[in-house]
CSV table of C-alpha atoms in Angstrom, one decimal:
chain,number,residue,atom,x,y,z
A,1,UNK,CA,0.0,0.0,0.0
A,2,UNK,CA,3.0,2.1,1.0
A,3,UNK,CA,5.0,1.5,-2.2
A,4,UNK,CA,1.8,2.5,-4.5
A,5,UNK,CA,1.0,5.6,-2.6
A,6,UNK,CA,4.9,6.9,-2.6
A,7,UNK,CA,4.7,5.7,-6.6
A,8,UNK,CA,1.8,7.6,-7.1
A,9,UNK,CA,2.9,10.8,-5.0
A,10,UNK,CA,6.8,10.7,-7.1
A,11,UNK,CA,4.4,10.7,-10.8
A,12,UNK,CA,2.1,13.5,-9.4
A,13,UNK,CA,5.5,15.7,-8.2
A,14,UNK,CA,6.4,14.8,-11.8
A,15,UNK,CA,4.0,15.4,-14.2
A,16,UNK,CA,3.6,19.2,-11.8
A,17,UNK,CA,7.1,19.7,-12.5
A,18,UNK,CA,7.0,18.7,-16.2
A,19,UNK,CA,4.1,20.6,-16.9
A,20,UNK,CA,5.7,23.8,-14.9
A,21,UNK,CA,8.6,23.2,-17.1
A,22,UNK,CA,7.1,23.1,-20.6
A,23,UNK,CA,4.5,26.6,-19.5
A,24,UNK,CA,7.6,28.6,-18.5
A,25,UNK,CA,8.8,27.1,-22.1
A,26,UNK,CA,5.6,28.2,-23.9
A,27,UNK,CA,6.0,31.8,-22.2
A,28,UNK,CA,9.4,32.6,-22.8
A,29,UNK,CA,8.2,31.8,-26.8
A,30,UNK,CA,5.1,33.9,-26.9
A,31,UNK,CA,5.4,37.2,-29.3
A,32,UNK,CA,5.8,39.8,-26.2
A,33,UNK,CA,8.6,38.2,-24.7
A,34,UNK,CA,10.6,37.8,-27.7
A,35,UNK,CA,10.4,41.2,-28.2
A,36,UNK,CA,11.0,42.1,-24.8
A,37,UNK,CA,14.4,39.8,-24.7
A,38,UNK,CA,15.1,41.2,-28.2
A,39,UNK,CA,14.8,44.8,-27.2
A,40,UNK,CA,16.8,43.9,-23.5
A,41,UNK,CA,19.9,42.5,-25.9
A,42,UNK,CA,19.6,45.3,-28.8
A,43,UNK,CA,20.2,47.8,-25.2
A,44,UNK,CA,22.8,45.6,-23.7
A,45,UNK,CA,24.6,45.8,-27.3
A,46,UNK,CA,24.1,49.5,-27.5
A,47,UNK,CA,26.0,49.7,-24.0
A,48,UNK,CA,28.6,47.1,-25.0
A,49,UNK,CA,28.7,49.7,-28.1
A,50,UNK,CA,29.6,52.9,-26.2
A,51,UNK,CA,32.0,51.4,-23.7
A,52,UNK,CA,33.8,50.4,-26.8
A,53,UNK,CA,33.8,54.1,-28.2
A,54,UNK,CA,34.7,55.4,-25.1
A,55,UNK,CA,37.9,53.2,-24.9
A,56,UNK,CA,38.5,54.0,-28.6
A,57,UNK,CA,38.3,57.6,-28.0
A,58,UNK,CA,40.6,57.8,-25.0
A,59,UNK,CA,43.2,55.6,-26.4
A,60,UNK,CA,43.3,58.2,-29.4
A,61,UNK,CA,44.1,60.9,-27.2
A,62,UNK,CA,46.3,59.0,-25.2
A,63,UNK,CA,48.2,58.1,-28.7
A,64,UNK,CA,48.1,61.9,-29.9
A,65,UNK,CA,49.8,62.7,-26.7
A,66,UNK,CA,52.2,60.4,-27.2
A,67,UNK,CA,52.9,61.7,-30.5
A,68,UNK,CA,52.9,65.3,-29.5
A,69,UNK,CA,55.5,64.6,-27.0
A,70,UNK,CA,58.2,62.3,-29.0
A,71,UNK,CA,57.5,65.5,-31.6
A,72,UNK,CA,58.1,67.8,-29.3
A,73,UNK,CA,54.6,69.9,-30.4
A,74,UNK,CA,53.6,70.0,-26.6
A,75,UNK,CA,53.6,73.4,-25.5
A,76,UNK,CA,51.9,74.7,-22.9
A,77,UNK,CA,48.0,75.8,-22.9
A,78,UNK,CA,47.7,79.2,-20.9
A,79,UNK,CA,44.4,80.6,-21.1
A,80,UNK,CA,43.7,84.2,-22.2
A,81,UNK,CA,43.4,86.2,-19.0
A,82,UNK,CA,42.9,89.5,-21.2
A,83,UNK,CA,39.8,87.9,-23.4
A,84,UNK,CA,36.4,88.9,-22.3
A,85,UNK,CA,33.7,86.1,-21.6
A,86,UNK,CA,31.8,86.3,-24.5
A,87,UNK,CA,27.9,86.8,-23.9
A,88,UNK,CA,25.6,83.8,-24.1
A,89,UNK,CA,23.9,83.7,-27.0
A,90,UNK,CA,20.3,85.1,-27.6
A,91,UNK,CA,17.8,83.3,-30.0
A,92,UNK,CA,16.4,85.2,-33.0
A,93,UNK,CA,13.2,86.6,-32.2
A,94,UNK,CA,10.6,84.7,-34.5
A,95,UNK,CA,7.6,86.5,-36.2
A,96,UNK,CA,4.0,85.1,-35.3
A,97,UNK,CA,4.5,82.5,-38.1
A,98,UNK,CA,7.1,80.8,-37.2
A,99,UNK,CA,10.2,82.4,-39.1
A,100,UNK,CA,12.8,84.7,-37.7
A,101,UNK,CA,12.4,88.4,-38.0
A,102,UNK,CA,14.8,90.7,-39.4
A,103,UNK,CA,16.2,93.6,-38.2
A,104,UNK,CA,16.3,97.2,-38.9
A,105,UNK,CA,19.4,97.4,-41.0
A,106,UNK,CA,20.1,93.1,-41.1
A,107,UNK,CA,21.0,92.1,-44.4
A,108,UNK,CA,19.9,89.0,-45.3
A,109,UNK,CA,22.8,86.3,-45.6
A,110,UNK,CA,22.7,85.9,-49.5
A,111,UNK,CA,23.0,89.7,-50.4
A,112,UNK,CA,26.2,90.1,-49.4
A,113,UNK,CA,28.7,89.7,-52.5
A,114,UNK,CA,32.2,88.8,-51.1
A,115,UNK,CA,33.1,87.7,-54.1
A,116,UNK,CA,33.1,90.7,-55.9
């Protein structure tokens, strides 16, 4: 009686587990999570993507340095005490439709002959 209840118990725990198994299975293949896993990779990639830029990027200035100092073209960067700040600039005020007005006196960028 023992033996054929334990039997019986051991299939049930089975067949739950198996059936648990292959649902998870069916999930992970529906349409939405596809995406979703596609999407979480294409991300992962773009990150995998900058980190490698960023390295690119600072082992080219590190080699320009290099260069610069076995040419001797390092030379020391002192910054302007004597230049003024220049303002921030200020947007072009627009006209009701949309465009940018001109004003009094402006010339417009095409009549000016420097060529000439």
């Amino acid at each position: 009686m023992f033996r054929r209840a334990f039997w019986f118990s051991a299939g049930a725990a089975a067949g739950v587990w198996a059936t648990t198994k292959v649902n998870r299975k069916l999930r992970s293949l529906t349409p939405d999570s596809l995406a979703a896993r596609a999407a979480d990779q294409a991300v992962a990639a773009g990150h995998r993507l900058r980190e490698f830029a960023l390295d690119v990027r600072a082992g080219m200035a590190q080699r320009e340095s290099e260069l610069n100092e076995a040419l001797g073209l390092t030379a020391p960067v002192d910054p302007a005490p004597d230049r003024p700040e220049l303002p921030a600039r200020v947007p072009p005020r627009t006209s009701p439709g949309g465009r940018p007005r001109r004003e009094l006196g402006a010339t417009h960028p095409y009549d000016r002959n420097e060529d000439h």
